Tab-separated table of C-alpha atoms in Angstrom:
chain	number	residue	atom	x	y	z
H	1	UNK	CA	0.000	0.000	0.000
H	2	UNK	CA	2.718	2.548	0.679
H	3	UNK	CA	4.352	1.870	-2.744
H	4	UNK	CA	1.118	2.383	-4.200
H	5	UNK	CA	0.741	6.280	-2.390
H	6	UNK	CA	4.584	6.604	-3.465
H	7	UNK	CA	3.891	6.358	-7.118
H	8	UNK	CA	0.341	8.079	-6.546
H	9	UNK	CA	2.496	11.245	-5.414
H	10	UNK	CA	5.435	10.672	-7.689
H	11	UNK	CA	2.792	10.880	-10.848
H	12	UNK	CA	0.712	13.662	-9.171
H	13	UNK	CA	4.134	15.895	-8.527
H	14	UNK	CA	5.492	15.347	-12.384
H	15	UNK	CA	2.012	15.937	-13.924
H	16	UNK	CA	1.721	19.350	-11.869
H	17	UNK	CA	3.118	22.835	-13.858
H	18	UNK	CA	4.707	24.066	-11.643
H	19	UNK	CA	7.444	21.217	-10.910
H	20	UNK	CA	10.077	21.911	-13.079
H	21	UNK	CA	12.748	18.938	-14.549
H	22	UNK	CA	16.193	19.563	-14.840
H	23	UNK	CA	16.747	20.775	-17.872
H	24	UNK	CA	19.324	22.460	-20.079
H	25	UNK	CA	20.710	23.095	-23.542
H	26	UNK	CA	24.197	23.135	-25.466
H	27	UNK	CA	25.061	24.713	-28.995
H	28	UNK	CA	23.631	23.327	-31.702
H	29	UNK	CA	23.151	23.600	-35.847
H	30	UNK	CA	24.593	26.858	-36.576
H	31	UNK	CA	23.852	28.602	-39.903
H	32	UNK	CA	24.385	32.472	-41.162
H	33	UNK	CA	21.655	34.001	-42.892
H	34	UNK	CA	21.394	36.772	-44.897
H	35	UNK	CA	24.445	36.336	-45.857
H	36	UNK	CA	24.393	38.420	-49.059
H	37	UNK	CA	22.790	41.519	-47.377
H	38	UNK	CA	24.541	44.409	-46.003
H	39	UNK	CA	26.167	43.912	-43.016
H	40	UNK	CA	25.264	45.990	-39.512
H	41	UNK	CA	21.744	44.804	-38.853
H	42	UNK	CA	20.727	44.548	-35.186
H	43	UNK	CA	18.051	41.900	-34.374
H	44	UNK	CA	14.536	43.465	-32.884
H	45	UNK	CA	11.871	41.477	-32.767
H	46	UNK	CA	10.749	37.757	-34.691
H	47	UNK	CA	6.758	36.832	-35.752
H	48	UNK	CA	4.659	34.815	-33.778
H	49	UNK	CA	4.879	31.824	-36.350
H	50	UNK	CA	8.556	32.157	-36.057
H	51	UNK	CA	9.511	32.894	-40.358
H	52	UNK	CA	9.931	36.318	-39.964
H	53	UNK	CA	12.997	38.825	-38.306
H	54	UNK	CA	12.447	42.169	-37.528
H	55	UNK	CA	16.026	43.799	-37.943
H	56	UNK	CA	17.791	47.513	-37.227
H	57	UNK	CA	20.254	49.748	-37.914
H	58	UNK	CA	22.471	49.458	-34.570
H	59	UNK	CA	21.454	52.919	-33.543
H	60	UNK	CA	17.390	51.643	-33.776
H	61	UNK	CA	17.068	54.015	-36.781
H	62	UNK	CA	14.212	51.922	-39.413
H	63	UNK	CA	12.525	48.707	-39.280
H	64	UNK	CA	13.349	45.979	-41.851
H	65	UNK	CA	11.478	42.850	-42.427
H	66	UNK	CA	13.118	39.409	-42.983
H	67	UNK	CA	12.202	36.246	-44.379
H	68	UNK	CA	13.961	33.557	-42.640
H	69	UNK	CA	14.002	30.842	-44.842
H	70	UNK	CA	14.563	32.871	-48.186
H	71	UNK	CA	16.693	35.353	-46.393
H	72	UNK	CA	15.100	38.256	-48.035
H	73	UNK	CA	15.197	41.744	-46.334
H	74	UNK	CA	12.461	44.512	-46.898
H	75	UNK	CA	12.779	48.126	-45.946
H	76	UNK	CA	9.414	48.846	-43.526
H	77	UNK	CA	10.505	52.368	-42.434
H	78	UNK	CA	13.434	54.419	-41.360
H	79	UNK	CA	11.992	56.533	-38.706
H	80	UNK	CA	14.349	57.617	-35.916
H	81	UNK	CA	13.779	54.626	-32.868
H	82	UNK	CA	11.522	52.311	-34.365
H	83	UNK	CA	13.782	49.516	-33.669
H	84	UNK	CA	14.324	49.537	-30.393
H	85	UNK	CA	11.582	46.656	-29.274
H	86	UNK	CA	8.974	46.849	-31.373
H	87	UNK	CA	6.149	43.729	-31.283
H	88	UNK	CA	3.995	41.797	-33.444
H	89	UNK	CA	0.514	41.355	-32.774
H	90	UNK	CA	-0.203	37.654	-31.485
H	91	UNK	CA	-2.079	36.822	-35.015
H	92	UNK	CA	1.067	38.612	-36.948
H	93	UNK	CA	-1.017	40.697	-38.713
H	94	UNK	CA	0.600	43.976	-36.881
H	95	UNK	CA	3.586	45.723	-36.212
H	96	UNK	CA	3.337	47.998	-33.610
H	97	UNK	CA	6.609	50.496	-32.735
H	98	UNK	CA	7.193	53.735	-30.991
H	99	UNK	CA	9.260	57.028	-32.974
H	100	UNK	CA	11.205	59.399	-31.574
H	101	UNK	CA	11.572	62.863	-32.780
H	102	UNK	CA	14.157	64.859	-30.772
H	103	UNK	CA	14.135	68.952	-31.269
H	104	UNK	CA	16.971	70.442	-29.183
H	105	UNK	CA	16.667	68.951	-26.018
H	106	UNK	CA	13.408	67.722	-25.898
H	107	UNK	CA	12.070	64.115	-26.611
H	108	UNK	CA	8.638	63.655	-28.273
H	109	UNK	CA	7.280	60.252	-28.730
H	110	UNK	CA	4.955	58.775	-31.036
H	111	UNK	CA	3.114	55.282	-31.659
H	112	UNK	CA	2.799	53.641	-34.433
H	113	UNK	CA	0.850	50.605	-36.195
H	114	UNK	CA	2.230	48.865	-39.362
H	115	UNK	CA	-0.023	46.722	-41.708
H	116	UNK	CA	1.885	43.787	-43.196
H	117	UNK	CA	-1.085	42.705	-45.360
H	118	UNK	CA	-1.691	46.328	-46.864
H	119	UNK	CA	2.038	48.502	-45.957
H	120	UNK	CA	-0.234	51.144	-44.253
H	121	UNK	CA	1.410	52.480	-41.333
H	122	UNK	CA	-1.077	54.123	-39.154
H	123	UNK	CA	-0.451	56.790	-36.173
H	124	UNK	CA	-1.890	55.381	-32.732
H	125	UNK	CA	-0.593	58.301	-30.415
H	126	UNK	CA	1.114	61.611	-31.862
H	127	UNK	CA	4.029	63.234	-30.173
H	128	UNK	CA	3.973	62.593	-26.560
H	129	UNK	CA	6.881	62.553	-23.959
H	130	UNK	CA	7.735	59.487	-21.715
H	131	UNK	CA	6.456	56.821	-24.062
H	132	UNK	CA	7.231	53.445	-23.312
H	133	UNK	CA	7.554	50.922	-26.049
H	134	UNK	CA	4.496	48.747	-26.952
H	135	UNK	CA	3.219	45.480	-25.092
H	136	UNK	CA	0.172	43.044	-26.505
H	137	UNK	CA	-1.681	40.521	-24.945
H	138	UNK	CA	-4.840	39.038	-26.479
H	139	UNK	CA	-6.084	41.646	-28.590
H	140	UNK	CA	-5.486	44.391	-26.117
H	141	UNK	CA	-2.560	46.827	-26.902
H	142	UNK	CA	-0.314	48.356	-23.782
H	143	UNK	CA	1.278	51.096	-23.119
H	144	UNK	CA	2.362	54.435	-21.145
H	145	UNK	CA	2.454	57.634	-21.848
H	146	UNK	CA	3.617	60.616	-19.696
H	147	UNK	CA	3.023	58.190	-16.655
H	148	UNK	CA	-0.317	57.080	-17.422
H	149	UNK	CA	-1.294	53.431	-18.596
H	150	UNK	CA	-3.366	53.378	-21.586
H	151	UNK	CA	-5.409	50.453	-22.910
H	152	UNK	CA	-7.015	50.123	-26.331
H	153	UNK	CA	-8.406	47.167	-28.360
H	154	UNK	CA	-6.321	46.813	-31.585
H	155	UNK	CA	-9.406	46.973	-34.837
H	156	UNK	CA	-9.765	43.521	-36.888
H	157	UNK	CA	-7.593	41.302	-34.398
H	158	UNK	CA	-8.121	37.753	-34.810
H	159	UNK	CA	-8.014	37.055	-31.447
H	160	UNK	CA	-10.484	37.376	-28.634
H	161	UNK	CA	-9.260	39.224	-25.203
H	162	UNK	CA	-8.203	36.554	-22.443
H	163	UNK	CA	-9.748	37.355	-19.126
H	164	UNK	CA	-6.889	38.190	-17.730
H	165	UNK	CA	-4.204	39.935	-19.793
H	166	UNK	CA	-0.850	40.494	-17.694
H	167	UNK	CA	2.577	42.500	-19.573
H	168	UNK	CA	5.714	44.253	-18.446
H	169	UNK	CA	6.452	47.368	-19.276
H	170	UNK	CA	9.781	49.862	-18.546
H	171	UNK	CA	9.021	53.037	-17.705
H	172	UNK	CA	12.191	55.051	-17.124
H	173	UNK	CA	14.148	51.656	-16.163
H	174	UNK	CA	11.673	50.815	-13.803
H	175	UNK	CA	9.502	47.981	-14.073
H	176	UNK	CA	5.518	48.580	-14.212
H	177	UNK	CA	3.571	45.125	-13.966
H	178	UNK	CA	0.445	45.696	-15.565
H	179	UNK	CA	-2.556	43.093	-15.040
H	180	UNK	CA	-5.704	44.703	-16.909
H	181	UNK	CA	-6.185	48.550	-16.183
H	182	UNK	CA	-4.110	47.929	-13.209
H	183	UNK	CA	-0.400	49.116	-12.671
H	184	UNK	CA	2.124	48.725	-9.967
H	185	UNK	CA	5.481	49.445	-9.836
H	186	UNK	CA	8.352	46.912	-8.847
H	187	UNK	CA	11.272	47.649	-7.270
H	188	UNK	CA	13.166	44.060	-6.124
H	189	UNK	CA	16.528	45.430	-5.696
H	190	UNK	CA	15.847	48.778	-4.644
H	191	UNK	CA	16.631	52.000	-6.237
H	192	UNK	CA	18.505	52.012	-10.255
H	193	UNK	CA	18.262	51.002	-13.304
H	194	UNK	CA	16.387	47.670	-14.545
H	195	UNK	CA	17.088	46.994	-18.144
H	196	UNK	CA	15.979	43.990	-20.601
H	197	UNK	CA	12.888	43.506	-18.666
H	198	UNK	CA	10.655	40.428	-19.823
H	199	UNK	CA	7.667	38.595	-18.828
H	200	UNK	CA	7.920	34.427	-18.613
H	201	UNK	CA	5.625	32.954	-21.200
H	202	UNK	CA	3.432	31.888	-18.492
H	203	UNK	CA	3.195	34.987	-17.634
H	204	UNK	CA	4.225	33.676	-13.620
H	205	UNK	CA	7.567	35.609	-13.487
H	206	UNK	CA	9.659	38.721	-14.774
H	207	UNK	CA	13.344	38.272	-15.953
H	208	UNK	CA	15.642	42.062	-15.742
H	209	UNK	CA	19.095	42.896	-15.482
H	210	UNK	CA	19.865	45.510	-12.766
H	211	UNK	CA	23.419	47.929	-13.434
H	212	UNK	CA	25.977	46.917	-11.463
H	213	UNK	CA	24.463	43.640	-10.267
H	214	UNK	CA	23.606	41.428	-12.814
H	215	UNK	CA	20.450	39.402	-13.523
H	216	UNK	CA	17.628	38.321	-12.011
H	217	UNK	CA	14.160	36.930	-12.008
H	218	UNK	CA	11.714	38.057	-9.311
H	219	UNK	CA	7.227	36.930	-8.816
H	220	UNK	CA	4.724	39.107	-9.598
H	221	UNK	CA	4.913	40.271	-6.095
H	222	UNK	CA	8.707	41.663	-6.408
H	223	UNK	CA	10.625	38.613	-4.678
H	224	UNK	CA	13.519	37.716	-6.034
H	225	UNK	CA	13.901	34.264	-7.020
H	226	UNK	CA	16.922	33.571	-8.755
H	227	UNK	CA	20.339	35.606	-9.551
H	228	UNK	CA	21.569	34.081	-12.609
H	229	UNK	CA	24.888	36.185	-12.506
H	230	UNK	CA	26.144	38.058	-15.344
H	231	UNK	CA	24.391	37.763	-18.280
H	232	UNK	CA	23.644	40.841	-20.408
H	233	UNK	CA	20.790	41.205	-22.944
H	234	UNK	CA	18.733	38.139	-20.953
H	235	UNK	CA	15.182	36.386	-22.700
H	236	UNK	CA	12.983	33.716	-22.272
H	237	UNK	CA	13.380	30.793	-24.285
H	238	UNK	CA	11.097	28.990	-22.142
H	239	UNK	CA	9.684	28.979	-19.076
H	240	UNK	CA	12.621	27.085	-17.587
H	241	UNK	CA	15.821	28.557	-19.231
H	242	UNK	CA	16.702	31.882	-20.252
H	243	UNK	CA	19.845	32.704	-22.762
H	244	UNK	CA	21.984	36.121	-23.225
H	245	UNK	CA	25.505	36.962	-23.753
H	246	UNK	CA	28.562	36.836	-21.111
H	247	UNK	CA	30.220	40.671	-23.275
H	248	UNK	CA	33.636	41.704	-22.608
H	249	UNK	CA	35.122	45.282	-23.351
H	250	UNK	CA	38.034	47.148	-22.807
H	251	UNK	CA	35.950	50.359	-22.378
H	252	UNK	CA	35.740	51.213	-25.710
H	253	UNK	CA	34.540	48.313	-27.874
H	254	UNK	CA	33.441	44.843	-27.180
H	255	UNK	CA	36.345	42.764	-27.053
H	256	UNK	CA	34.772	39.129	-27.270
H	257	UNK	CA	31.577	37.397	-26.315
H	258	UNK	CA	29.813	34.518	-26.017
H	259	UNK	CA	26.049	33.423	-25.790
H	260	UNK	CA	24.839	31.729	-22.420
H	261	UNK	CA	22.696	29.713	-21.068
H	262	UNK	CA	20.734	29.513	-17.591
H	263	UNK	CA	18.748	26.474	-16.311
H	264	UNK	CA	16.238	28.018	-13.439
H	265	UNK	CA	16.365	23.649	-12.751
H	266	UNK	CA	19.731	23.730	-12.186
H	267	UNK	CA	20.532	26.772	-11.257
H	268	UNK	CA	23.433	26.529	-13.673
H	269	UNK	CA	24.427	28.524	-16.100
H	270	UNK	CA	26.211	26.720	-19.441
H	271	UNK	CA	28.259	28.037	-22.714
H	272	UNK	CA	26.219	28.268	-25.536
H	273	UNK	CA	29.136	28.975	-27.685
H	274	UNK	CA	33.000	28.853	-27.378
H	275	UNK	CA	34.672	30.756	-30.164
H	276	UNK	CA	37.397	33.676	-28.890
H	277	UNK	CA	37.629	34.512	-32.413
H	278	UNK	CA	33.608	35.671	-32.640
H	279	UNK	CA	31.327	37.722	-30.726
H	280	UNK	CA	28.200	36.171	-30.649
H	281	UNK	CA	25.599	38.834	-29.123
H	282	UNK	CA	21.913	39.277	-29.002
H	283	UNK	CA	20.336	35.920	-29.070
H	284	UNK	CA	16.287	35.685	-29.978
H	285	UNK	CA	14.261	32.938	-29.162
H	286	UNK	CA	11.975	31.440	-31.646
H	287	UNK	CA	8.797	30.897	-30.101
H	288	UNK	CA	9.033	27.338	-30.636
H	289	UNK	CA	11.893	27.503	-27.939
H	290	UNK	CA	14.320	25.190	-29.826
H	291	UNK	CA	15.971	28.204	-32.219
H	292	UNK	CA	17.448	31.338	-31.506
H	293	UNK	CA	18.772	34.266	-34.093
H	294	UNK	CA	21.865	35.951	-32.793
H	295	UNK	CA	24.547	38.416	-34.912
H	296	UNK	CA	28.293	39.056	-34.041
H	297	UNK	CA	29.980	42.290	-33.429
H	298	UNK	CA	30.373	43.034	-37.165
H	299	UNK	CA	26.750	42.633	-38.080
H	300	UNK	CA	26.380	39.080	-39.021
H	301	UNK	CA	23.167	37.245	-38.906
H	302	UNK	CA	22.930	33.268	-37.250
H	303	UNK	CA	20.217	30.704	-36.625
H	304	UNK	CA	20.874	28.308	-34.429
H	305	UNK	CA	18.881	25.122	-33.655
H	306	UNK	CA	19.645	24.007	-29.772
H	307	UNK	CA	20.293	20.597	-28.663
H	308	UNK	CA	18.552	19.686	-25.435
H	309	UNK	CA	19.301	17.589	-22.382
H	310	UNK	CA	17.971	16.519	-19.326
């Protein structure tokens, strides 16, 4: 009989989401793409169905669409910001970015909405300051603007609104967890600067890297769970590992870097690459969580496929 309860609460505790196995990845299939563009693009953003790349100048000047499997790149805009994290609607129907339009000192902000089926590009909010880039969830569109959080429905979405839509936004390097119409600011490790702020895909817990400490993934509620060290640009490739970069400089440039790995099973963190004479940097997960897109120093597009093991 106490065999029987033993398996009983051995199947109980693996069918459960919320028990995690130990799991990790190593470098896999590596391929460049691209590889007959012009070099200097800077990875943004990829489609929900994972065959399209949204790509950059480095300096988050323009938007440029690319087709992953025929490598083909196609000019979108070249307005001053719209780079720098822009999102695809969840039925990949929309683009939606923020511009930034700087006159002497002062900032003003604007959002935008592009079309893929039609090439419209459509103004959502005109010239504002403190704009924070775009979040969507369901078919509800996020954002703030001069400290307020505004909500609209995005027109001919395929998809219905969840009851509960949850996102992370940054709002002057500080976190705002927004579930619904409701805000509220998080602070784990005090006071500074929280960059490369992300939500988990289920939505259960926020990945950021805080200057001068490294980074870190807290609850909803602002505890810290885990300090995965340094890893710079950190993402979600599941709801168990995260990947970035381990960057080097000498002050000026980067001097070499490779792309990382950490196992929130383990609490490990693994090479995904080991080449001193390339600086992998930037890595994007696919959202089937078994590719990622990264580019080296010089500007040099990759896909690699990752090999898992547990």
């Amino acid at each position: 009989m106490k065999i029987i309860n033993l398996r009983l609460i051995v199947l109980l505790l693996s069918a459960s989401p919320f028990v995690m196995q130990a799991q990790e990845i190593r470098e896999g299939r590596t391929r460049q793409i691209a590889r007959h563009a012009e070099t200097g693009y800077t990875l943004s953003a990829v489609s929900p169905d994972g065959r399209k790349l949204l790509l950059s100048a480095p300096d988050y000047k323009g938007i440029f669409l690319m087709d992953k499997r025929r490598g083909t790149i196609e000019k979108i805009n070249e307005m001053t910001g719209a780079g720098f994290e822009p999102c695809f609607s969840p039925d990949g129907r929309y683009i939606f970015f923020k511009t930034d339009d700087y006159r002497g000192v002062r900032k003003l902000s604007s959002l935008m909405r592009y079309e893929l089926a039609t090439g419209e590009t459509k103004t959502l909010v005109n010239e504002t300051r403190s704009l924070t880039a775009p979040e969507v969830s369901g078919n509800r569109l996020f954002y703030m603007a001069e400290g307020k959080l505004e909500l609209s429905l995005v027109d001919n979405m395929s998809l219905k609104a969840s009851v509960s839509d949850t996102v992370i936004l940054l709002e002057d390097l500080t976190p705002v967890l927004c579930i619904n119409e409701e805000r509220k600011t998080l602070k784990p490790n005090g006071d500074g600067s929280y960059i490369w702020v992300s939500l988990s895909p289920d939505k259960t817990r926020i990945l950021y890297y805080f200057a001068g400490k490294g980074t870190f993934i807290c609850d909803l509620e602002g505890k810290i769970l885990f300090s995965a060290g340094k890893i710079n640009a950190p993402k979600w490739l599941n709801n168990q590992i995260i990947i970035g970069m381990d960057e080097t400089d000498d002050g000026y440039r980067v001097t070499g870097s490779e792309l990382v790995s950490f196992s929130l099973s383990s609490g490990r963190t693994s090479r995904l690459t080991s080449t001193p004479s390339v600086a992998e940097m930037y890595p994007l997960p696919f959202p089937d969580g078994r590719t990622i897109a990264f580019q080296t120093v010089e500007g040099k597009l990759y896909l690699m496929k990752l090999r898992f093991k547990h």
